[in-house]
CSV table of N, CA, C and O in Angstrom, one decimal:
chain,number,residue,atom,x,y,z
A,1,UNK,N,81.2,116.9,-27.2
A,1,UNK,CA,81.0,116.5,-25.8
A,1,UNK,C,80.5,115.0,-25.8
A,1,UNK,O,79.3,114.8,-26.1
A,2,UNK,N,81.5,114.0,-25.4
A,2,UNK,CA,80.6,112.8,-25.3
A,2,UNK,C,80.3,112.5,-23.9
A,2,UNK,O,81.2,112.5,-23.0
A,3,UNK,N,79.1,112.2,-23.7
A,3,UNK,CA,78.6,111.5,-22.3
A,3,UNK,C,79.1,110.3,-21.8
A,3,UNK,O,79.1,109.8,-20.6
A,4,UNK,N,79.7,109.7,-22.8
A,4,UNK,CA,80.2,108.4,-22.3
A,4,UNK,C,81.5,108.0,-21.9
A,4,UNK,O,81.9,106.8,-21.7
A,5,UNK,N,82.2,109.2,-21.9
A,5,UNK,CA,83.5,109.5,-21.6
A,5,UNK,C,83.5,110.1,-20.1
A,5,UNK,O,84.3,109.8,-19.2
A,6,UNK,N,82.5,110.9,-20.1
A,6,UNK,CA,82.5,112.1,-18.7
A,6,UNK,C,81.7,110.9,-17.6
A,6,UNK,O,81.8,110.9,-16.4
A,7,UNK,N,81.0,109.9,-18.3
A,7,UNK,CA,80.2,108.6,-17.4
A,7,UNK,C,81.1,107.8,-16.7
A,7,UNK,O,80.9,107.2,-15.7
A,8,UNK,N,82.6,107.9,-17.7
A,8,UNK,CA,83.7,107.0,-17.3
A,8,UNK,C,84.5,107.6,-16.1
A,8,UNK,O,84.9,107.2,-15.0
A,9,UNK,N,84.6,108.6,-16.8
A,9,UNK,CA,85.8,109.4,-15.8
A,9,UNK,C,85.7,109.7,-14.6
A,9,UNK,O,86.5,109.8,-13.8
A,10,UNK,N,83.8,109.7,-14.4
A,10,UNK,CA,83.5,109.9,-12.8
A,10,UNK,C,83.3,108.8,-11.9
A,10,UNK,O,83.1,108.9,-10.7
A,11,UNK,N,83.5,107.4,-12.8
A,11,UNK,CA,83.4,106.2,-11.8
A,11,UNK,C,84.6,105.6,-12.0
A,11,UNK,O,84.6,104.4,-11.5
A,12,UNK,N,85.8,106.1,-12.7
A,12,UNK,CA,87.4,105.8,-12.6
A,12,UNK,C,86.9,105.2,-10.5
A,12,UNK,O,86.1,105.5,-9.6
A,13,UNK,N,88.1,104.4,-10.8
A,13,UNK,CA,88.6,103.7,-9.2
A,13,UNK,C,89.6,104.4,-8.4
A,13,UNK,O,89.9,104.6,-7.2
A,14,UNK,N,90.4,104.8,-10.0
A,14,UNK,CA,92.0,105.6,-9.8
A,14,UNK,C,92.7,104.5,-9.1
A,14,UNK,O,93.1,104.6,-8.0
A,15,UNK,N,92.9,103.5,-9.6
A,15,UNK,CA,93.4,102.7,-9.8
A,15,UNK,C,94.5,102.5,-10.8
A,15,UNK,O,94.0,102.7,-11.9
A,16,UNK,N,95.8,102.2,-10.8
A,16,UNK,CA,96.7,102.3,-12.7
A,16,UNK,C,96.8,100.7,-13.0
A,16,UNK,O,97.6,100.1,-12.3
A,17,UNK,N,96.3,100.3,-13.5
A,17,UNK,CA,95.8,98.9,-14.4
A,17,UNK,C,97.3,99.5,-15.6
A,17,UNK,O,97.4,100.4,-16.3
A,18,UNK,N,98.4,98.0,-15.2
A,18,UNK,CA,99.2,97.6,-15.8
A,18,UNK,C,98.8,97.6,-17.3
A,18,UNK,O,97.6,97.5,-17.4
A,19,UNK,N,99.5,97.8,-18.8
A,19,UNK,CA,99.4,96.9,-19.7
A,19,UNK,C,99.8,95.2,-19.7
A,19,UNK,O,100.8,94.7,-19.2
A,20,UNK,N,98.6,94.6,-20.4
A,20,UNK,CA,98.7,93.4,-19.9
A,20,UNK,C,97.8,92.4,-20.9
A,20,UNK,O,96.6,92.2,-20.5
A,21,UNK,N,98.3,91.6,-22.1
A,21,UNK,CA,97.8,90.7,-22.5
A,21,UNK,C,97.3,88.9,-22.4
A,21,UNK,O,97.9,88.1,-21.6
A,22,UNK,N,96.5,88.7,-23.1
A,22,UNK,CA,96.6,86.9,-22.5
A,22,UNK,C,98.2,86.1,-22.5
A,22,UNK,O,99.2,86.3,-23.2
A,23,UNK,N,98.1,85.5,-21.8
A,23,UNK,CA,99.3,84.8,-22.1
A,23,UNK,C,100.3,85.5,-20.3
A,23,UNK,O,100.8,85.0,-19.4
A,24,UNK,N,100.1,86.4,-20.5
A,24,UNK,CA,100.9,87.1,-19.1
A,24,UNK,C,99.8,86.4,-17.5
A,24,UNK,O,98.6,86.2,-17.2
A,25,UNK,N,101.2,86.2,-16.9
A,25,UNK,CA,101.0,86.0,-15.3
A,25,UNK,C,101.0,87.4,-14.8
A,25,UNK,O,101.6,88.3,-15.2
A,26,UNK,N,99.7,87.1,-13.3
A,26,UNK,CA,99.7,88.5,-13.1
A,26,UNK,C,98.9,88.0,-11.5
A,26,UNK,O,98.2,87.1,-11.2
A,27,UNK,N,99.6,89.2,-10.8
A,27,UNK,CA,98.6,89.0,-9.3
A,27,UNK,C,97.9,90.0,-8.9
A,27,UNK,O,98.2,91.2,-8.7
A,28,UNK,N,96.8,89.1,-8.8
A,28,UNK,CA,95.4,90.7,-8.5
A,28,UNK,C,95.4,90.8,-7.0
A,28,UNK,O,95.0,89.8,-6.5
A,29,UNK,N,95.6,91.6,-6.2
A,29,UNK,CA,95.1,91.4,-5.0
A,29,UNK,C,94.1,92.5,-4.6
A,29,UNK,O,94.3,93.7,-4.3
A,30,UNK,N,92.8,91.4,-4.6
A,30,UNK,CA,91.3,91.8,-4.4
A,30,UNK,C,91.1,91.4,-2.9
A,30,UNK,O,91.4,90.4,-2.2
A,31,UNK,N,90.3,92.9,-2.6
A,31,UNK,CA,89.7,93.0,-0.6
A,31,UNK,C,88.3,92.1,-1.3
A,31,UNK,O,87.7,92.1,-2.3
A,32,UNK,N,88.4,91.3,0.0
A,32,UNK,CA,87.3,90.4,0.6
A,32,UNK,C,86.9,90.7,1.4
A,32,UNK,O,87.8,90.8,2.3
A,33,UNK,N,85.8,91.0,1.8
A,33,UNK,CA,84.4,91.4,3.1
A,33,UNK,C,84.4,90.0,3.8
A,33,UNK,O,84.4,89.3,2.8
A,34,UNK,N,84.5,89.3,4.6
A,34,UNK,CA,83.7,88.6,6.0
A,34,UNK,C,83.5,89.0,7.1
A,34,UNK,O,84.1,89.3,8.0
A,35,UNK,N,81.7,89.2,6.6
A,35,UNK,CA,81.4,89.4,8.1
A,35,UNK,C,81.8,91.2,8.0
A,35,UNK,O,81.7,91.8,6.9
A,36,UNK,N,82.2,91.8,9.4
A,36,UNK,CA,82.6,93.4,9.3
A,36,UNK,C,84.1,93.3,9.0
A,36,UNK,O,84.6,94.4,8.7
A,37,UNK,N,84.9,92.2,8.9
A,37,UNK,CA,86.2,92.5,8.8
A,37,UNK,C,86.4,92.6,6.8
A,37,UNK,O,85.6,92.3,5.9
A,38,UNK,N,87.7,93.0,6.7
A,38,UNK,CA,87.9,93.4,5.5
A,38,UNK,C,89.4,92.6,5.2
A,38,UNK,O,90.2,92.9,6.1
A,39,UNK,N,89.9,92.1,4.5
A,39,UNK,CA,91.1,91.5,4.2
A,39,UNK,C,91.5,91.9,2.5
A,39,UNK,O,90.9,92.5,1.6
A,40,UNK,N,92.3,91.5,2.6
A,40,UNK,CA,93.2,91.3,1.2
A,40,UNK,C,94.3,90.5,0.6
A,40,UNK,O,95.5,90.4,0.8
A,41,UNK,N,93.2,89.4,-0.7
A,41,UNK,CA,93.5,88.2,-1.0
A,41,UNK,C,94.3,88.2,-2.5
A,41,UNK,O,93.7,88.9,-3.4
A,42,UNK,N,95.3,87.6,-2.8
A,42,UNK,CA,96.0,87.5,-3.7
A,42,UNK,C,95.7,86.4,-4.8
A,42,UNK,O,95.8,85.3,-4.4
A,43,UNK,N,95.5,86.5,-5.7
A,43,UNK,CA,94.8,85.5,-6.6
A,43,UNK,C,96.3,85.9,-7.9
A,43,UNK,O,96.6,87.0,-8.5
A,44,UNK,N,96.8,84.6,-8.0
A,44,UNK,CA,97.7,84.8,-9.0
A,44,UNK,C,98.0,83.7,-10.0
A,44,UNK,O,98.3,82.6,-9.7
A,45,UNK,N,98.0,84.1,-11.2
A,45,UNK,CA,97.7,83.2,-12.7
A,45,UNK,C,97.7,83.7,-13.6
A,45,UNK,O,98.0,84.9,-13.7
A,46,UNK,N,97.3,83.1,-14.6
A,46,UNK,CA,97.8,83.0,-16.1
A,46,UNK,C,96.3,83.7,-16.9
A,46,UNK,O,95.3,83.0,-17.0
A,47,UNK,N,96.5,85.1,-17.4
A,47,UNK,CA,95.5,85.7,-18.2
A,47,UNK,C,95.0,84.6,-19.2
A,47,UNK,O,96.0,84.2,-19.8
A,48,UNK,N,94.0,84.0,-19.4
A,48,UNK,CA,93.6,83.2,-20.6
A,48,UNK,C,92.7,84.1,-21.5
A,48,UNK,O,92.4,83.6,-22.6
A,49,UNK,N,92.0,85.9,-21.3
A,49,UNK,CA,91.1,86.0,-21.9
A,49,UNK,C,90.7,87.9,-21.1
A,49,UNK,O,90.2,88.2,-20.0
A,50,UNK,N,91.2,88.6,-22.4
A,50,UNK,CA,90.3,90.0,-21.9
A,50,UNK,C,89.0,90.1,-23.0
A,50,UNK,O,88.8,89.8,-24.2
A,51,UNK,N,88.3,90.6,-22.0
A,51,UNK,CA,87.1,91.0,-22.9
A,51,UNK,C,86.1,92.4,-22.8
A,51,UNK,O,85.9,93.1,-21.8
A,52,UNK,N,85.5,92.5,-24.1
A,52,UNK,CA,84.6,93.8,-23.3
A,52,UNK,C,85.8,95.3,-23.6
A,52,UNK,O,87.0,95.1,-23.9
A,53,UNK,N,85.2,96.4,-23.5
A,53,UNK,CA,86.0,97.9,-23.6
A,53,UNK,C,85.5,98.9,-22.6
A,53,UNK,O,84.4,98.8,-22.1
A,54,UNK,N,86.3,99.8,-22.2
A,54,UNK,CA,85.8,100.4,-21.7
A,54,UNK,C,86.0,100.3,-20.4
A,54,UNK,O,87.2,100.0,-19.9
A,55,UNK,N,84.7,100.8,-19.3
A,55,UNK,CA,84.6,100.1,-17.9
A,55,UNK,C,84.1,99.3,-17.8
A,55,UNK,O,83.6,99.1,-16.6
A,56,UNK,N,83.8,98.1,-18.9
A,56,UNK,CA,82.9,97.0,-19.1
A,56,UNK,C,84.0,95.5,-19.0
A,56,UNK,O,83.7,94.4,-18.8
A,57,UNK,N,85.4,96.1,-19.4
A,57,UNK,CA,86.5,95.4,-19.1
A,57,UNK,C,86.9,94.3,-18.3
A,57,UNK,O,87.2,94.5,-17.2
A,58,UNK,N,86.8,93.2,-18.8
A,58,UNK,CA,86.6,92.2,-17.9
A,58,UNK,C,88.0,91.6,-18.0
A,58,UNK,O,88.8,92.3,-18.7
A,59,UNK,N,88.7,90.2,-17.5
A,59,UNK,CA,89.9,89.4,-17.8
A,59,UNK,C,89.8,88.2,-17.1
A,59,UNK,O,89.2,88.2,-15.9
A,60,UNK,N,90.3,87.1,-17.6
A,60,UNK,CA,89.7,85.7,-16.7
A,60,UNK,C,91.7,85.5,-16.4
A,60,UNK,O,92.7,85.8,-17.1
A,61,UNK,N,91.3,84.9,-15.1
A,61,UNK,CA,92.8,84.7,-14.9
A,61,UNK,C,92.6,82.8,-14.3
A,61,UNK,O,91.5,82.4,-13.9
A,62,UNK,N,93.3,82.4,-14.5
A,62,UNK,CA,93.5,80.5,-14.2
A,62,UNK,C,94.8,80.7,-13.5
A,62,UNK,O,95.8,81.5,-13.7
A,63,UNK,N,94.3,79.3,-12.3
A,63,UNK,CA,95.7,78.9,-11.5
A,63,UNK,C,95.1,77.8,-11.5
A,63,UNK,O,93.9,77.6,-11.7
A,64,UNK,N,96.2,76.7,-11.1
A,64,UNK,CA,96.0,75.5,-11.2
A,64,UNK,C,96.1,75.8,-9.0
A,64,UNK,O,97.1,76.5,-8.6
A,65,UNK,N,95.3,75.2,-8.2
A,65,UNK,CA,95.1,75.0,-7.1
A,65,UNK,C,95.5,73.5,-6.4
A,65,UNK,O,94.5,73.2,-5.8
A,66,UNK,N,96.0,73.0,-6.3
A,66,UNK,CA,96.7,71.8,-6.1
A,66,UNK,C,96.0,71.1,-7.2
A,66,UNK,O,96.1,71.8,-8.2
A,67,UNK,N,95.5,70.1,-7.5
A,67,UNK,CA,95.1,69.4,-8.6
A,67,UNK,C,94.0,70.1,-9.6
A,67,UNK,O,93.6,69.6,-10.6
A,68,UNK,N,93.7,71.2,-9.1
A,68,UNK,CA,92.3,71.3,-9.8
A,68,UNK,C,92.4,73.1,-10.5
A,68,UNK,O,92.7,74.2,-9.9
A,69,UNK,N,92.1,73.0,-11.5
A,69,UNK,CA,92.5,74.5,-12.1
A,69,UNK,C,91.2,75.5,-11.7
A,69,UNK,O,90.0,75.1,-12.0
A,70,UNK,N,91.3,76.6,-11.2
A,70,UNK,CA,90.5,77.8,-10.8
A,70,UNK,C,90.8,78.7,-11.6
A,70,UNK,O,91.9,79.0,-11.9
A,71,UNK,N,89.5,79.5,-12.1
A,71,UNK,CA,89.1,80.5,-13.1
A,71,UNK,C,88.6,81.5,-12.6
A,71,UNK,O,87.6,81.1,-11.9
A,72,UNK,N,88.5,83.1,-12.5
A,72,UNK,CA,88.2,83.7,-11.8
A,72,UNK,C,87.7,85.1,-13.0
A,72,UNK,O,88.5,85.4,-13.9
A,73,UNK,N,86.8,85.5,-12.8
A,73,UNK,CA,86.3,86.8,-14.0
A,73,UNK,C,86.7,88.1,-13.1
A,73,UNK,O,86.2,88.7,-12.1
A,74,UNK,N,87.7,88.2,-13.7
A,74,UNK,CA,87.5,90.0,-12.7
A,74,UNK,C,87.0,91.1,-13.8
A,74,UNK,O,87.4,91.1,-15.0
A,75,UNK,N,86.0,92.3,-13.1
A,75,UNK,CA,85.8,93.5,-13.8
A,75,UNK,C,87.2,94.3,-13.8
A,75,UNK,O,87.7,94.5,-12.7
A,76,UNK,N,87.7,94.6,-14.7
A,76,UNK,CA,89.2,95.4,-14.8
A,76,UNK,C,89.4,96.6,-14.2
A,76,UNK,O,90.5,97.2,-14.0
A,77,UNK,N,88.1,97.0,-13.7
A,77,UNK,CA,87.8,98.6,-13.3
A,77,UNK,C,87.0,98.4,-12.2
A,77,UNK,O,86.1,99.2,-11.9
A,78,UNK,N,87.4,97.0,-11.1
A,78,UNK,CA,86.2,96.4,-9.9
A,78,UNK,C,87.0,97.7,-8.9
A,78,UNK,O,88.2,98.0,-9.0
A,79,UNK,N,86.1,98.3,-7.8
A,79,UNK,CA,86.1,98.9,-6.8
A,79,UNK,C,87.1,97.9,-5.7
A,79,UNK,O,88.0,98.3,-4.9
A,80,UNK,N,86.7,96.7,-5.7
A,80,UNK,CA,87.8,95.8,-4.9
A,80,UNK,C,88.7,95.6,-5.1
A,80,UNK,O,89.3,95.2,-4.2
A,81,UNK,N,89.7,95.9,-6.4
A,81,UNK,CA,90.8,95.5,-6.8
A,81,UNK,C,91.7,96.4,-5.8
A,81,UNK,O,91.1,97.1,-5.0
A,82,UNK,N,92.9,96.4,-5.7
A,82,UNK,CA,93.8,96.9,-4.5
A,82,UNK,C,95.0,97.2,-5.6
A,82,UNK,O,95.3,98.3,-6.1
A,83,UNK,N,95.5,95.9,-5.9
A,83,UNK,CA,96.4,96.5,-7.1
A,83,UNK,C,96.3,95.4,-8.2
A,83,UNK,O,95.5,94.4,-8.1
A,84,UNK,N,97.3,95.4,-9.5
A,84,UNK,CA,97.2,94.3,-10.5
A,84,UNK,C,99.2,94.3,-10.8
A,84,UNK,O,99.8,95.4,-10.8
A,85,UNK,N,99.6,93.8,-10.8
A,85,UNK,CA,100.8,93.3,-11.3
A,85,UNK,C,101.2,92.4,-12.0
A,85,UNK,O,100.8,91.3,-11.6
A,86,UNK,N,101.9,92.4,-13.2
A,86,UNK,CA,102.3,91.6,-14.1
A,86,UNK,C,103.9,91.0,-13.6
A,86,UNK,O,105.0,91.6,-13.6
A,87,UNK,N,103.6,89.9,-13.2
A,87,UNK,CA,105.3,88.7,-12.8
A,87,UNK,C,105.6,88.2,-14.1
A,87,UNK,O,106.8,87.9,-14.1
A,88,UNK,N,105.1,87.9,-15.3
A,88,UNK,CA,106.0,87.1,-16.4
A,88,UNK,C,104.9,87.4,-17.7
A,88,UNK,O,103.7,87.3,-17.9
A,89,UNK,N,105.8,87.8,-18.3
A,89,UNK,CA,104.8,88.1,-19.9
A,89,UNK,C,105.0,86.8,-20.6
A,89,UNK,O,106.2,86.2,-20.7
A,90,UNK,N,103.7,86.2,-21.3
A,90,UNK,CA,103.9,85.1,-22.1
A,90,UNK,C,103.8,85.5,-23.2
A,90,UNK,O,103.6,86.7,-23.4
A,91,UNK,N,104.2,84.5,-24.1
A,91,UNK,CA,104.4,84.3,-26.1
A,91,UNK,C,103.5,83.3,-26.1
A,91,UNK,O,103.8,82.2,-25.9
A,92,UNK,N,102.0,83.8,-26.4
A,92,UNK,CA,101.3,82.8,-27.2
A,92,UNK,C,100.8,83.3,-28.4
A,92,UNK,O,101.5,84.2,-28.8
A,93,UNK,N,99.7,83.0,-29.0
A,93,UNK,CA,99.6,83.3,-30.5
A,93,UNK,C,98.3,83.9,-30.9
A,93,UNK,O,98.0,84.6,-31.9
A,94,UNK,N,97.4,83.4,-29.7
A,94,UNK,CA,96.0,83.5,-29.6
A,94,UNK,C,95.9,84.4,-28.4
A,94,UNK,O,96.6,84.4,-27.4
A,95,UNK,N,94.5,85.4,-28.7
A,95,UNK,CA,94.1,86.7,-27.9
A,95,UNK,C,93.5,85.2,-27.0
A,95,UNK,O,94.5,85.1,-26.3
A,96,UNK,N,92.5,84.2,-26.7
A,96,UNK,CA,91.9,83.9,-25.5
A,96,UNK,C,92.4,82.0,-26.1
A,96,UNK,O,92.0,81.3,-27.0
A,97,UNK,N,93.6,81.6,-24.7
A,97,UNK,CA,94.0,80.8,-24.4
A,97,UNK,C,93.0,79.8,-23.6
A,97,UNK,O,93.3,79.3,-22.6
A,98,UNK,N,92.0,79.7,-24.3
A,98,UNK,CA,91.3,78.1,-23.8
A,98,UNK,C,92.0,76.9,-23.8
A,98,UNK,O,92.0,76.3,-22.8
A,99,UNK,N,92.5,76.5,-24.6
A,99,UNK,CA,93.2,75.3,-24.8
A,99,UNK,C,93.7,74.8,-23.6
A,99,UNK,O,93.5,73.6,-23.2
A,100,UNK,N,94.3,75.9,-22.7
A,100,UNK,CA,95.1,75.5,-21.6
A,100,UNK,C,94.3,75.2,-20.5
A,100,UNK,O,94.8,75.1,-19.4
A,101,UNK,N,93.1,74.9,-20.8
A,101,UNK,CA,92.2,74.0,-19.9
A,101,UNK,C,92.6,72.6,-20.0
A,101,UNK,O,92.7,71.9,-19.0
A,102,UNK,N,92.8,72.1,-21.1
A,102,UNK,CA,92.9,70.7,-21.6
A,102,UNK,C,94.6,70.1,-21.3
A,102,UNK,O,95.0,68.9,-21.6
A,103,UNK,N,95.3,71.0,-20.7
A,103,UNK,CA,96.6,70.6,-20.8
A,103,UNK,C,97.3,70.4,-19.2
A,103,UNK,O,97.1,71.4,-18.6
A,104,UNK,N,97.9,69.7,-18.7
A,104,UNK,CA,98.3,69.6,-17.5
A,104,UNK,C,100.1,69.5,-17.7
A,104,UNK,O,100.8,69.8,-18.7
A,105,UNK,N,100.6,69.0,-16.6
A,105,UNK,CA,101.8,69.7,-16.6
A,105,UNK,C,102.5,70.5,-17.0
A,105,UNK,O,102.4,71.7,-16.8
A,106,UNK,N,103.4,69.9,-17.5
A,106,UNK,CA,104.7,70.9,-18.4
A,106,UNK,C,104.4,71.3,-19.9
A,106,UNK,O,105.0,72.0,-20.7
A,107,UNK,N,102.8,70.4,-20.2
A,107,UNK,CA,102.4,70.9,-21.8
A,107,UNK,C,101.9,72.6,-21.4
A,107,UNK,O,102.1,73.6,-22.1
A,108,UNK,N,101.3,72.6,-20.4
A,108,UNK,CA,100.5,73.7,-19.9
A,108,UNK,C,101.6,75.1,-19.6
A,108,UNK,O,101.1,76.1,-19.1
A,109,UNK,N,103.1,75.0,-19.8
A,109,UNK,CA,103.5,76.0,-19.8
A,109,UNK,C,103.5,77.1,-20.5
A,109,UNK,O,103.6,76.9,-21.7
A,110,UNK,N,103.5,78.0,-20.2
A,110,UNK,CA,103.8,79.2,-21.6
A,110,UNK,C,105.3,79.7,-21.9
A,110,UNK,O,106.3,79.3,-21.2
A,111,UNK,N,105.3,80.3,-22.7
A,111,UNK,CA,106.9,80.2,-23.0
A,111,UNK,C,107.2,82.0,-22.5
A,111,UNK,O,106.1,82.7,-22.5
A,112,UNK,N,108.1,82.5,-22.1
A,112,UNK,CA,108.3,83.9,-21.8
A,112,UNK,C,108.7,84.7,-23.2
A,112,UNK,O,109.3,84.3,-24.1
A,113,UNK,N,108.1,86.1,-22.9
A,113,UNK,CA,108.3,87.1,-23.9
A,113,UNK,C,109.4,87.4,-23.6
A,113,UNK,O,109.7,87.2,-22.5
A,114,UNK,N,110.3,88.1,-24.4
A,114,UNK,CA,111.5,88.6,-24.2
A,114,UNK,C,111.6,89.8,-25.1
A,114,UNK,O,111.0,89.9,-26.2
A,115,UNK,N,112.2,90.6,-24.7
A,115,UNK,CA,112.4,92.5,-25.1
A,115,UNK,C,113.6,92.2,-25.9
A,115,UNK,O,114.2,93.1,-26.5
């Protein structure tokens, strides 16, 4: 009997979390609270980095915002999340794509996986 399985199972979201590594584009669309009202915001970008196991599961996603690149930490297992979808699987080489901080334009593309 492990406790740390039955600790998991009862704070599941029931949510189904895509397979999904760095390098893949993906759109989270996380509810936002203002105020009493409640919405639902789409944040969409380039996985640079999973981390953590478990419900400890974390994933950093980057979009470039008109000139300026935004980074965002989601818990993989957040009560906010709504859903997660994967738009384009990348081919990179490395589990956590930092580099792609340092790169702008067309250097900053990733190349697509193919089946």
């Amino acid at each position: 009997m492990n406790l740390i399985k039955i600790a998991e199972e009862a704070f599941a979201t029931g949510v189904d979390v895509p397979e999904f590594n760095s390098g893949d584009t993906v759109s989270v669309s996380y509810k936002i609270k203002e105020g009493n009202k409640e919405r639902i915001q789409i944040f969409r970008g380039v996985v640079i980095q999973i981390k953590g196991s478990g419900l400890t599961k974390t994933f950093t996603i980057r979009k470039m915002s008109g000139n300026v690149g935004v980074e965002r930490i989601i818990p993989l297992f957040s009560p906010f999340i709504e859903k997660i979808e994967v738009n384009k699987r990348g081919r990179v080489r490395r589990a956590r794509i930092f580099y792609l901080r340092g790169l702008t334009g067309k250097k900053a593309r990733i190349k697509e996986r193919r089946f």
